Short mmCIF file of C-alpha atoms in Angstrom, two decimals:
data_model
loop_
_atom_site.label_atom_id
_atom_site.label_comp_id
_atom_site.label_asym_id
_atom_site.label_seq_id
_atom_site.Cartn_x
_atom_site.Cartn_y
_atom_site.Cartn_z
CA MET A 81 54.93 -0.99 13.39
CA THR A 82 57.23 -1.30 10.38
CA THR A 83 56.46 0.49 7.12
CA VAL A 84 55.86 -2.85 5.38
CA ASN A 85 53.35 -3.98 8.01
CA LEU A 86 51.62 -0.61 7.96
CA ILE A 87 51.30 -0.63 4.19
CA GLY A 88 49.87 -4.16 4.32
CA LEU A 89 47.32 -3.18 6.98
CA VAL A 90 46.24 -0.03 5.15
CA SER A 91 46.03 -1.88 1.84
CA ARG A 92 43.76 -4.57 3.31
CA GLU A 93 41.48 -1.96 4.89
CA MET A 94 41.21 -0.09 1.58
CA GLU A 95 40.38 -3.28 -0.34
CA ALA A 96 37.65 -4.13 2.18
CA ALA A 97 35.93 -0.78 1.67
CA ALA A 98 33.05 -0.37 -0.76
CA SER A 99 34.24 0.19 -4.31
CA ASP A 100 32.10 3.30 -4.76
CA VAL A 101 33.92 5.12 -1.93
CA PRO A 102 36.53 7.59 -3.28
CA LEU A 103 40.11 6.40 -2.92
CA TYR A 104 41.15 9.24 -0.64
CA ARG A 105 38.24 8.40 1.69
CA ARG A 106 39.25 4.74 1.73
CA LEU A 107 42.82 5.70 2.61
CA LYS A 108 41.63 8.06 5.34
CA SER A 109 39.40 5.35 6.84
CA ALA A 110 42.21 2.79 6.66
CA ILE A 111 44.61 5.03 8.58
CA GLU A 112 41.87 5.83 11.11
CA ALA A 113 41.33 2.10 11.65
CA ALA A 114 45.04 1.65 12.33
CA ILE A 115 44.92 4.49 14.87
CA ARG A 116 41.82 3.12 16.63
CA SER A 117 43.37 -0.35 16.94
CA ASN A 118 46.58 1.17 18.38
CA ALA A 119 48.55 -0.30 15.50
CA LEU A 120 49.53 3.35 15.02
CA LYS A 121 50.17 4.97 18.38
CA ALA A 122 50.36 8.66 19.22
CA GLY A 123 53.67 10.10 18.03
CA ALA A 124 54.27 7.35 15.43
CA VAL A 125 55.65 8.65 12.14
CA LEU A 126 53.84 7.92 8.88
CA PRO A 127 55.76 7.12 5.70
CA GLY A 128 56.07 10.04 3.28
CA GLU A 129 53.48 10.82 0.61
CA ARG A 130 55.65 9.37 -2.16
CA VAL A 131 56.24 6.11 -0.27
CA LEU A 132 52.53 5.67 0.48
CA ALA A 133 51.52 6.52 -3.08
CA GLU A 134 53.96 4.08 -4.67
CA ALA A 135 53.28 1.26 -2.19
CA LEU A 136 49.50 1.56 -2.56
CA SER A 137 49.55 2.29 -6.32
CA ILE A 138 47.64 5.54 -5.94
CA SER A 139 48.49 9.13 -6.78
CA ARG A 140 50.24 11.51 -4.41
CA VAL A 141 47.25 13.85 -4.81
CA THR A 142 45.02 11.12 -3.34
CA VAL A 143 47.43 10.59 -0.43
CA ARG A 144 47.74 14.32 0.19
CA LYS A 145 43.95 14.74 0.24
CA ALA A 146 43.48 11.91 2.78
CA LEU A 147 46.24 13.21 5.05
CA ALA A 148 44.84 16.74 4.87
CA LEU A 149 41.46 15.51 6.15
CA LEU A 150 43.13 13.60 8.98
CA GLU A 151 45.12 16.70 9.90
CA GLU A 152 41.96 18.85 9.94
CA GLU A 153 40.43 16.43 12.43
CA GLY A 154 43.53 16.55 14.62
CA GLN A 155 44.48 12.92 14.02
CA LEU A 156 47.76 13.88 12.36
CA ASN A 157 50.34 16.55 13.05
CA ARG A 158 52.01 17.86 9.91
CA ARG A 159 54.49 20.71 9.64
CA HIS A 160 56.18 21.98 6.51
CA GLY A 161 59.51 20.24 6.08
CA SER A 162 58.81 17.86 8.99
CA LYS A 163 57.57 14.32 9.31
CA THR A 164 53.88 13.45 9.63
CA GLU A 165 53.08 12.15 13.12
CA ILE A 166 50.01 10.49 14.58
CA GLY A 167 48.30 12.99 16.83
CA SER A 168 47.29 12.33 20.41
CA ARG A 169 43.76 13.71 20.58
CA VAL A 170 41.90 12.66 23.69
CA GLU A 171 38.12 12.63 24.07
CA LYS A 172 36.75 13.80 27.41
CA SER A 173 33.11 13.14 28.21
CA LEU A 174 31.47 15.87 30.27
CA SER A 175 28.71 13.60 31.54
CA THR A 176 30.89 11.72 34.05
CA LEU A 177 33.44 12.75 36.66
CA THR A 178 36.76 11.12 35.79
CA SER A 179 40.39 11.90 36.43
CA PHE A 180 42.91 12.80 33.75
CA SER A 181 44.62 9.43 34.26
CA GLU A 182 41.32 7.58 33.74
CA ASP A 183 40.65 9.52 30.52
CA ILE A 184 44.08 8.75 29.11
CA LEU A 185 44.01 5.07 30.08
CA ALA A 186 40.59 4.75 28.40
CA ARG A 187 42.25 5.84 25.15
CA GLY A 188 44.91 3.12 25.45
CA LEU A 189 47.62 5.66 26.27
CA ASN A 190 49.98 5.92 29.22
CA PRO A 191 49.19 8.86 31.53
CA GLY A 192 52.00 10.75 33.19
CA CYS A 193 52.96 14.10 34.62
CA LEU A 194 55.89 16.46 34.97
CA TRP A 195 55.74 18.15 38.34
CA LEU A 196 56.34 21.89 38.32
CA SER A 197 55.70 22.45 42.04
CA LYS A 198 53.99 20.92 45.08
CA GLN A 199 53.61 23.11 48.15
CA ILE A 200 51.55 23.98 51.20
CA ILE A 201 50.57 27.62 50.84
CA ARG A 202 47.95 30.24 51.59
CA PRO A 203 45.11 30.20 49.02
CA SER A 204 44.82 32.74 46.25
CA PRO A 205 41.65 34.89 46.14
CA ALA A 206 40.27 32.62 43.37
CA GLU A 207 41.00 29.51 45.45
CA MET A 208 39.39 31.07 48.54
CA MET A 209 36.18 31.77 46.65
CA ALA A 210 36.10 28.43 44.84
CA LEU A 211 36.82 26.33 47.94
CA GLY A 212 34.80 28.45 50.34
CA ILE A 213 37.69 28.84 52.79
CA ALA A 214 39.29 31.70 54.71
CA GLY A 215 42.56 33.31 53.74
CA ASN A 216 44.39 31.82 56.72
CA THR A 217 43.49 28.24 55.73
CA ASN A 218 46.37 26.42 54.05
CA VAL A 219 45.94 24.47 50.83
CA VAL A 220 48.10 22.00 48.99
CA ARG A 221 48.72 23.58 45.60
CA MET A 222 50.08 21.35 42.83
CA ARG A 223 51.25 22.51 39.40
CA ARG A 224 52.09 19.96 36.75
CA VAL A 225 52.16 19.22 33.04
CA ARG A 226 49.90 16.26 32.19
CA THR A 227 51.14 13.91 29.47
CA ALA A 228 49.87 11.05 27.32
CA ASP A 229 52.54 8.61 26.14
CA GLY A 230 55.04 11.31 27.08
CA ALA A 231 53.44 14.05 24.97
CA PRO A 232 52.32 17.19 26.86
CA ILE A 233 48.53 17.56 26.86
CA ALA A 234 47.70 20.12 29.54
CA VAL A 235 48.97 22.33 32.34
CA GLU A 236 47.06 21.75 35.56
CA VAL A 237 46.93 23.64 38.87
CA SER A 238 45.02 21.95 41.70
CA ALA A 239 44.31 23.25 45.20
CA VAL A 240 43.08 21.02 48.03
CA PRO A 241 42.49 22.17 51.63
CA VAL A 242 45.01 20.55 53.99
CA ARG A 243 42.23 18.94 56.05
CA PHE A 244 41.68 16.61 53.11
CA LEU A 245 45.32 16.29 52.05
CA PRO A 246 47.85 17.12 54.81
CA SER A 247 50.94 16.76 52.62
CA PRO A 248 51.66 17.15 48.88
CA GLU A 249 54.01 14.17 49.13
CA MET A 250 50.95 11.92 49.41
CA VAL A 251 50.34 12.54 45.71
CA GLN A 252 52.48 10.57 43.30
CA ASP A 253 50.91 10.42 39.82
CA SER A 254 47.19 10.60 40.66
CA LEU A 255 45.61 13.13 43.01
CA TYR A 256 42.33 11.19 42.98
CA GLU A 257 44.11 8.02 44.13
CA ALA A 258 45.57 9.95 47.07
CA LEU A 259 42.19 11.43 47.97
CA ASP A 260 40.48 8.05 47.58
CA ALA A 261 42.99 6.47 49.96
CA ARG A 262 41.93 9.01 52.61
CA GLY A 263 38.20 8.56 51.95
CA PHE A 264 37.78 11.89 50.16
CA LEU A 265 37.23 10.89 46.53
CA PRO A 266 35.15 13.57 44.73
CA GLN A 267 31.63 12.47 43.83
CA ARG A 268 30.44 15.36 41.67
CA ALA A 269 31.83 18.52 40.11
CA ILE A 270 30.84 21.84 38.59
CA GLN A 271 32.97 22.86 35.65
CA ARG A 272 33.30 26.04 33.60
CA MET A 273 35.00 26.21 30.22
CA ARG A 274 36.43 29.06 28.20
CA SER A 275 39.11 29.67 25.61
CA ARG A 276 42.35 31.58 25.99
CA GLY A 277 45.63 32.02 24.20
CA ALA A 278 48.74 30.25 25.43
CA SER A 279 51.03 32.38 27.58
CA LEU A 280 54.79 32.19 27.14
CA GLU A 281 54.94 29.77 30.07
CA ASP A 282 52.12 27.64 28.65
CA ALA A 283 53.88 27.55 25.29
CA LYS A 284 57.09 26.33 26.91
CA HIS A 285 55.37 23.50 28.77
CA LEU A 286 52.97 22.44 26.00
CA HIS A 287 55.43 22.73 23.10
CA CYS A 288 53.21 25.15 21.21
CA GLU A 289 53.44 28.76 20.07
CA ALA A 290 52.56 31.64 22.38
CA GLY A 291 49.00 32.68 21.62
CA ALA A 292 48.02 29.22 20.36
CA PRO A 293 44.39 28.35 21.29
CA LEU A 294 43.93 26.59 24.61
CA LEU A 295 40.75 25.37 26.24
CA MET A 296 40.70 26.27 29.92
CA THR A 297 38.48 24.58 32.48
CA GLU A 298 37.82 25.57 36.09
CA ARG A 299 36.42 22.73 38.18
CA ARG A 300 35.13 22.55 41.74
CA CYS A 301 34.85 19.02 43.10
CA PHE A 302 32.51 17.99 45.90
CA LEU A 303 32.23 15.14 48.37
CA ALA A 304 28.92 13.35 48.84
CA ASP A 305 28.13 15.58 51.84
CA GLY A 306 28.66 18.76 49.82
CA GLN A 307 32.12 19.71 51.08
CA ILE A 308 34.36 21.21 48.38
CA VAL A 309 37.47 19.06 48.20
CA GLU A 310 39.32 20.45 45.17
CA TYR A 311 39.57 23.44 42.88
CA CYS A 312 41.37 22.75 39.62
CA GLU A 313 42.31 24.97 36.69
CA THR A 314 43.47 23.10 33.59
CA ARG A 315 44.70 24.52 30.29
CA TYR A 316 44.38 21.97 27.47
CA LYS A 317 46.08 22.09 24.07
CA GLY A 318 43.27 22.83 21.64
CA ASP A 319 44.67 20.51 18.98
CA VAL A 320 44.80 17.36 21.10
CA TYR A 321 41.79 17.39 23.43
CA ASP A 322 38.12 17.02 22.44
CA PHE A 323 35.29 17.55 24.89
CA VAL A 324 32.24 15.40 24.12
CA PHE A 325 28.68 16.26 25.17
CA GLU A 326 25.72 13.90 25.07
CA LEU A 327 22.45 15.76 24.63
CA GLN A 328 18.96 14.34 25.07
CA ARG A 329 15.53 15.83 24.63
#
């Protein structure tokens, strides 16, 4: 989207807002609307504060306040001396079992991955316990960086017993598609979540600083008959992924 078109869209959204809403709130809501409609996609660069202020006939203080709120919510990425980019936060519901690709597609983004390794190997102690298998049972272990519109979102390590997936080459972009093709699509899962700091390797793959907050999940996936088909450990960038819970009394 060109700067002129963006300014026009934001201006119309601000004019449509109630007059008693503070200007910075109207600007924030207008930019949010552009993000929701995909007029502003993840990674798109916003015009500078001065350009926005002059084009919209508002003060730079008002612009700065609106952008600060958007940054706090993770919808913008701003660094001193750098451009302001649209963030790529992804919402993940914990009430349904979906794949990473399904989550990303639901947000109107393009899922992808950068393969780090795919191999048939003996299971680690953690994989043995999680999958309920013996140490002499081979698994397909896959390590990859998951991306949304090319931006790194998470580092994922999946292990699947070879009786469900005989070769890692069966997996292209989606593990669940490969399992589904063999009649072994997971039907339910148990997932644990905890926080951790990014290791040096995580930082390299996720383009963040070492020690940056990550949200780590450990998930065991089951078939309808109770067999454990996958154990997956995923480390998500804390500033781009939101987990959403629905609670009922």
